[in-house]
XYZ file of C-alpha atoms in Angstrom:
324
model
C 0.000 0.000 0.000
C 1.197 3.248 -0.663
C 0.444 7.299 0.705
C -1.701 7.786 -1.763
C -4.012 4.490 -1.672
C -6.987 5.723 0.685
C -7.886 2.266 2.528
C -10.823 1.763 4.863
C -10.494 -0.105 7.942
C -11.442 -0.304 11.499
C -10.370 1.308 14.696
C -9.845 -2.176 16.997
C -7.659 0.102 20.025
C -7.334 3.236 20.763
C -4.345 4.508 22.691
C -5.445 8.737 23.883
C -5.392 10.235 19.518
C -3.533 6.855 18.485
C -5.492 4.315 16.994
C -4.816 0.584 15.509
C -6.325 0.481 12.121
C -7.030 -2.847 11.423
C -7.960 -4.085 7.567
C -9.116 -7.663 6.505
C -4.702 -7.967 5.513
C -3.146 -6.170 8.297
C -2.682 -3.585 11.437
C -1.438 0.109 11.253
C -0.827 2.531 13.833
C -2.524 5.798 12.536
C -2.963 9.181 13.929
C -5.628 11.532 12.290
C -4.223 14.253 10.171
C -3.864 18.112 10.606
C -6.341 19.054 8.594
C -8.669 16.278 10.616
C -7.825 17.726 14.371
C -8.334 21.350 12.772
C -11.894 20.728 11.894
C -12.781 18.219 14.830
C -15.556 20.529 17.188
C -15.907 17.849 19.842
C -14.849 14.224 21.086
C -17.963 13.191 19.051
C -15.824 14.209 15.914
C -12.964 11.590 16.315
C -12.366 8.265 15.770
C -13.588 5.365 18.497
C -12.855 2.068 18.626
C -15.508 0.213 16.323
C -15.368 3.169 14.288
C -15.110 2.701 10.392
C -12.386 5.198 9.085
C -10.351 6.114 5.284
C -6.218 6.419 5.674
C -3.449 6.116 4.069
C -0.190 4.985 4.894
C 3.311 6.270 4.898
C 6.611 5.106 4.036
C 8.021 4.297 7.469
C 4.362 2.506 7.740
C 2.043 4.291 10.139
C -0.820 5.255 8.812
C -3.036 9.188 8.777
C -6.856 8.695 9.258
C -8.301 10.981 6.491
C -11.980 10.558 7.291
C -14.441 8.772 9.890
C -17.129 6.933 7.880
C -20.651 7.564 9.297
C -22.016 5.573 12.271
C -24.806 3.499 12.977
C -24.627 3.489 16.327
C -22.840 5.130 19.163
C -22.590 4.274 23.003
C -21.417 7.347 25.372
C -21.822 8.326 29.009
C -21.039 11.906 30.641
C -17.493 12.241 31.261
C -16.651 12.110 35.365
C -15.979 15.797 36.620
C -17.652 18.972 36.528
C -16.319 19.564 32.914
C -19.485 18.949 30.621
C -18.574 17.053 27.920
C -19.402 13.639 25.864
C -17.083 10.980 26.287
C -17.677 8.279 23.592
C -17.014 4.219 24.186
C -17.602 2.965 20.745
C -19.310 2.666 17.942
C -21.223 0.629 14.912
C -22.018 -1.758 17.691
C -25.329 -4.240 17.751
C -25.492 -5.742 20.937
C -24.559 -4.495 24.465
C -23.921 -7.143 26.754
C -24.550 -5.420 30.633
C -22.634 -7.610 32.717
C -23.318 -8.066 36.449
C -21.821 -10.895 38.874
C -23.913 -12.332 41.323
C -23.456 -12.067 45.086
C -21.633 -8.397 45.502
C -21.877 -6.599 42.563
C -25.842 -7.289 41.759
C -27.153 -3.795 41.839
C -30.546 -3.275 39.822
C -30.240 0.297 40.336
C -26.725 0.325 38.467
C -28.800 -1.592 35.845
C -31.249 0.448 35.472
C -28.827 2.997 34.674
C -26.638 1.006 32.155
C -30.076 -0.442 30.639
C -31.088 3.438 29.902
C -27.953 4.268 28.052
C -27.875 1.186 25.950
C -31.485 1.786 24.710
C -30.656 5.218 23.450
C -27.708 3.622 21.174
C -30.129 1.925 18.975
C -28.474 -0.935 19.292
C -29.962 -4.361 21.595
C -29.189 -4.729 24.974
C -28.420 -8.190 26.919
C -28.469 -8.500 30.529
C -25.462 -11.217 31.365
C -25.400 -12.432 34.758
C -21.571 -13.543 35.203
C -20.340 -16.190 37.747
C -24.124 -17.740 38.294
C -22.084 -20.605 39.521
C -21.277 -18.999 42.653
C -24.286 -18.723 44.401
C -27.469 -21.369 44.467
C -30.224 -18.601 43.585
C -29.085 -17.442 40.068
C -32.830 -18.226 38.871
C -34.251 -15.872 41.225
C -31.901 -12.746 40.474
C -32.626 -13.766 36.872
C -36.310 -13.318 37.603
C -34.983 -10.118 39.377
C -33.003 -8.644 36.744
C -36.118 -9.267 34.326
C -39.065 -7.669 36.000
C -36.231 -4.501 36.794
C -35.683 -4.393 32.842
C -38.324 -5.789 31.492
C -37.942 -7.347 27.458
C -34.350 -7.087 27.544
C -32.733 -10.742 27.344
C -31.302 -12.407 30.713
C -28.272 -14.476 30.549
C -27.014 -16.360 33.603
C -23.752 -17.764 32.880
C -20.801 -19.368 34.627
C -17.337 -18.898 32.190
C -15.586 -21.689 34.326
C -17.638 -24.277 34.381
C -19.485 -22.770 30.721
C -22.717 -22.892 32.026
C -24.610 -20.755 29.795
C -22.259 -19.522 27.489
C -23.736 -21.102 24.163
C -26.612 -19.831 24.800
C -25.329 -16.473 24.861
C -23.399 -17.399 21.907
C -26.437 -18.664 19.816
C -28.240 -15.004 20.550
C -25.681 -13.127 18.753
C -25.618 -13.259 15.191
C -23.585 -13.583 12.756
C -20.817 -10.915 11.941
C -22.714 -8.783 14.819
C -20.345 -6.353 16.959
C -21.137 -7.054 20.869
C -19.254 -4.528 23.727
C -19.499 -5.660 26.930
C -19.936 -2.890 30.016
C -20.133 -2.983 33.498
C -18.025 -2.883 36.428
C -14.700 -3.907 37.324
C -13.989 -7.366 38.339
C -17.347 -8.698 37.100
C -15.414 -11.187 34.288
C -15.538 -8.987 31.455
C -12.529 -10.511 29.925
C -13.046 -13.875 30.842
C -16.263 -13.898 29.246
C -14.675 -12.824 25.861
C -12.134 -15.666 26.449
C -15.272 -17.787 26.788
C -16.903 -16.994 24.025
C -13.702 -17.421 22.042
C -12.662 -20.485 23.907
C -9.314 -19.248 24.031
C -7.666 -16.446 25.781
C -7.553 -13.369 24.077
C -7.797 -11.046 26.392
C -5.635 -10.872 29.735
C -7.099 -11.600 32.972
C -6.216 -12.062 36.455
C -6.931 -14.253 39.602
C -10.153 -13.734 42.025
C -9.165 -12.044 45.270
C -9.913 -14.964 48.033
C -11.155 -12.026 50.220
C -14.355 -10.396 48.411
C -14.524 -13.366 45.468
C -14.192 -10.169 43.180
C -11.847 -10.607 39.804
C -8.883 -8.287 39.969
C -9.414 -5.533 37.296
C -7.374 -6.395 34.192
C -8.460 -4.427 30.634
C -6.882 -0.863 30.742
C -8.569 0.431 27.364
C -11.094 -0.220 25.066
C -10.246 -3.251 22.363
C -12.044 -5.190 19.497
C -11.175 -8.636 19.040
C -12.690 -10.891 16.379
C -13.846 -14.106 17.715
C -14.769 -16.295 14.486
C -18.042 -14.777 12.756
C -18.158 -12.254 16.157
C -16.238 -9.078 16.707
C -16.055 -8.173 20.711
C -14.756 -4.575 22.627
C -14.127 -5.639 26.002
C -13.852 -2.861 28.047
C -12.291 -1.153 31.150
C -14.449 -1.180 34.294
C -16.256 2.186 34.947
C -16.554 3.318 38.370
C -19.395 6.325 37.125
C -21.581 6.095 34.322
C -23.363 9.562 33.893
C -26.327 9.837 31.669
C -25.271 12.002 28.404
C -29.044 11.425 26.796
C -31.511 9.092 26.918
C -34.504 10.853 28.206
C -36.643 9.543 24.732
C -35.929 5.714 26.567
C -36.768 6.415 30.137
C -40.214 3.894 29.115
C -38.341 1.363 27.392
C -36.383 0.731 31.383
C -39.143 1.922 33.168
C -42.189 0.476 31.688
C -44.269 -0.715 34.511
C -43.835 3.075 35.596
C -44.967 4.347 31.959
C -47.877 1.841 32.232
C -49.065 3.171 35.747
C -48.956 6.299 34.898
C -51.014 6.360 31.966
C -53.947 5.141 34.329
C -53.301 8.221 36.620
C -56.692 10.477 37.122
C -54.186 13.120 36.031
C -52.923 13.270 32.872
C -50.315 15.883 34.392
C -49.997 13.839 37.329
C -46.445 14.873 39.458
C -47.146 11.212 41.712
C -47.078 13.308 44.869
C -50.045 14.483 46.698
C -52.363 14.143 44.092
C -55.598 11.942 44.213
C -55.897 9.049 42.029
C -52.477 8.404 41.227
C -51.904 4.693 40.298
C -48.014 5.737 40.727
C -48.426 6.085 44.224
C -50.998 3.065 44.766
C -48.778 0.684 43.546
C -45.931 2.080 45.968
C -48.504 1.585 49.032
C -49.701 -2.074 47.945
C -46.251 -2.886 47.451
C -46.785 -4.174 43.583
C -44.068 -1.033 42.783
C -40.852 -0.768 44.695
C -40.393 1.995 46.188
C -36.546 2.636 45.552
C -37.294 1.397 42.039
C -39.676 4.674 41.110
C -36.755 6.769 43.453
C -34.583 5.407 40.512
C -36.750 6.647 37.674
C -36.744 9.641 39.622
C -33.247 10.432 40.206
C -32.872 9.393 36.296
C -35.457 11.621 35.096
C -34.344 14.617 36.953
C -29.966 13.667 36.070
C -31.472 13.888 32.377
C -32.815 16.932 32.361
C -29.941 18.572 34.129
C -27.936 17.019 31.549
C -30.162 18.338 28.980
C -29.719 21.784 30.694
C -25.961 21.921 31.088
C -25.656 20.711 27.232
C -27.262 23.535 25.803
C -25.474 25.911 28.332
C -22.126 24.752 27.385
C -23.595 24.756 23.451
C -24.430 28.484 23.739
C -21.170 28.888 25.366
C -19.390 27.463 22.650
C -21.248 29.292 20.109
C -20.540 32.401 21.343
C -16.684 31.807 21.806
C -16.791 30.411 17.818
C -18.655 34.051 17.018
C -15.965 35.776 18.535
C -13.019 34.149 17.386
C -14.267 34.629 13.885
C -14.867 38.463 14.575
């Protein structure tokens, strides 16, 4: 291949604005070009691994990404800090697989959270409950997990004994693109070795004292597992809502449904009469800290919403006066 050849390939690591470029023949380091940086008006505007891309290579063999091909779908959470801004996880993805262990990690309202931000990628969520071999109830949080999200997929599955790991395997399609999220030490990587029945990605012992997996991945990668490609990914401590606010029913549809029987069609389920919200908390069909969830979610996304268009009027207006 030579400079001028434009080549399109995927982004399969990304290393800060260093990428691995990876075509159906080889792997190239790349860097995006001047001209690409100059024009870039947010994080949304580079490459991310899963990303499609055009380069070219050099002579000493690293190649310049020329132009990032459009995306189909795009998974992103709020960066951590004060600073508001996107921060994008990857892209051109079909199925997100929400990984949670049993015993000390199971947190429904962490999944509620994860659940909300895979709906708004457009791409199909999949619950997977890791290390169901470790505890004798994995039926019952399975029955948890799908009342708490309910027509999402539940997946109990044990990647050392393989309990349940071909019938993940048999959900995901042919040459689909799967990420899997969630927390650190929940077996992430040993899940992707699982499904590849090989070790491709690096992982470490279980700590005897808390039965949690040390954390291993320290970025974002895309491996290709036979007819599958898979981005394992780092453990997040935060996930902040960056959208989603058009999905808050597809999480919270018992909610959605309750509501809509409200005497008030403007009903704020507080103090007002005849709202089912509110009846279902008392009888106990609704939990309680499950609508203090939707909530807290509800009111994080419009803040979001809020702070977004602030810092997009801010931006504006610097733009404006650079140009003047």
């Amino acid at each position: 291949m030579n400079q001028t050849t434009i080549t399109t390939g995927r982004v399969t690591a990304q290393f800060q604005h260093m990428y691995t470029v990876t075509t159906e023949n080889a792997a190239y380091t790349c860097s995006v070009t001047g001209k690409f940086r100059h024009e870039a008006e947010s994080e949304r505007d580079y490459p991310v691994i899963g990303d499609f891309v055009e380069f070219t290579v050099r002579e000493h063999g690293q190649g310049v990404i020329r132009r990032l091909l459009e995306r189909r779908t795009v998974l992103s959470r709020a960066a951590a800090g004060n600073e508001t801004r996107e921060q994008l996880i990857c892209a051109n993805v079909d199925f997100i697989l929400i990984t949670m262990a049993c015993g000390h990690d199971f947190n429904l309202r962490r999944l509620e959270r994860y659940s909300l931000a895979a709906w708004e990628t457009g791409a199909t969520p999949f619950i997977v409950l890791t290390k169901s071999d470790q505890v004798d109830n994995a039926d019952a949080l399975v029955d948890e997990l799908t009342l708490t999200v309910p027509g999402v997929d539940v997946f109990p599955v044990s990647s050392v004994t393989g309990d349940g790991v071909e019938a993940l395997r048999s959900a995901l399609p042919s040459g689909s693109t799967i990420v899997l999220v969630g927390s650190s030490g929940v077996g992430k990587s040993t899940l992707t070795n699982a499904l590849a029945g090989t070790n491709v990605a690096e992982t470490q012992a279980v700590r005897e004292s808390d039965e949690r997996g040390k954390h291993t991945t320290t970025h974002r990668e895309l491996f290709r597992i036979d007819d599958l490609f898979v981005i394992d990914t780092p453990g997040m401590r935060e996930f902040g809502l960056w959208d989603g606010a058009d999905h808050l029913d597809d999480t919270f549809r018992d909610i959605e449904a309750l509501a809509e029987t409200c005497r008030f069609r403007d009903c704020s389920h507080g103090n007002e009469p005849g709202c089912a919200v509110r009846a279902a908390i008392t009888s106990g069909t609704l939990d309680a800290k499950r609508y203090q969830s939707f909530v807290k979610l509800e009111r994080e996304l419009r803040y979001a919403e809020k702070r977004q268009a602030e810092a997009a009027r801010l931006a504006e207006k610097k733009k404006r006066k650079t140009k003047a």
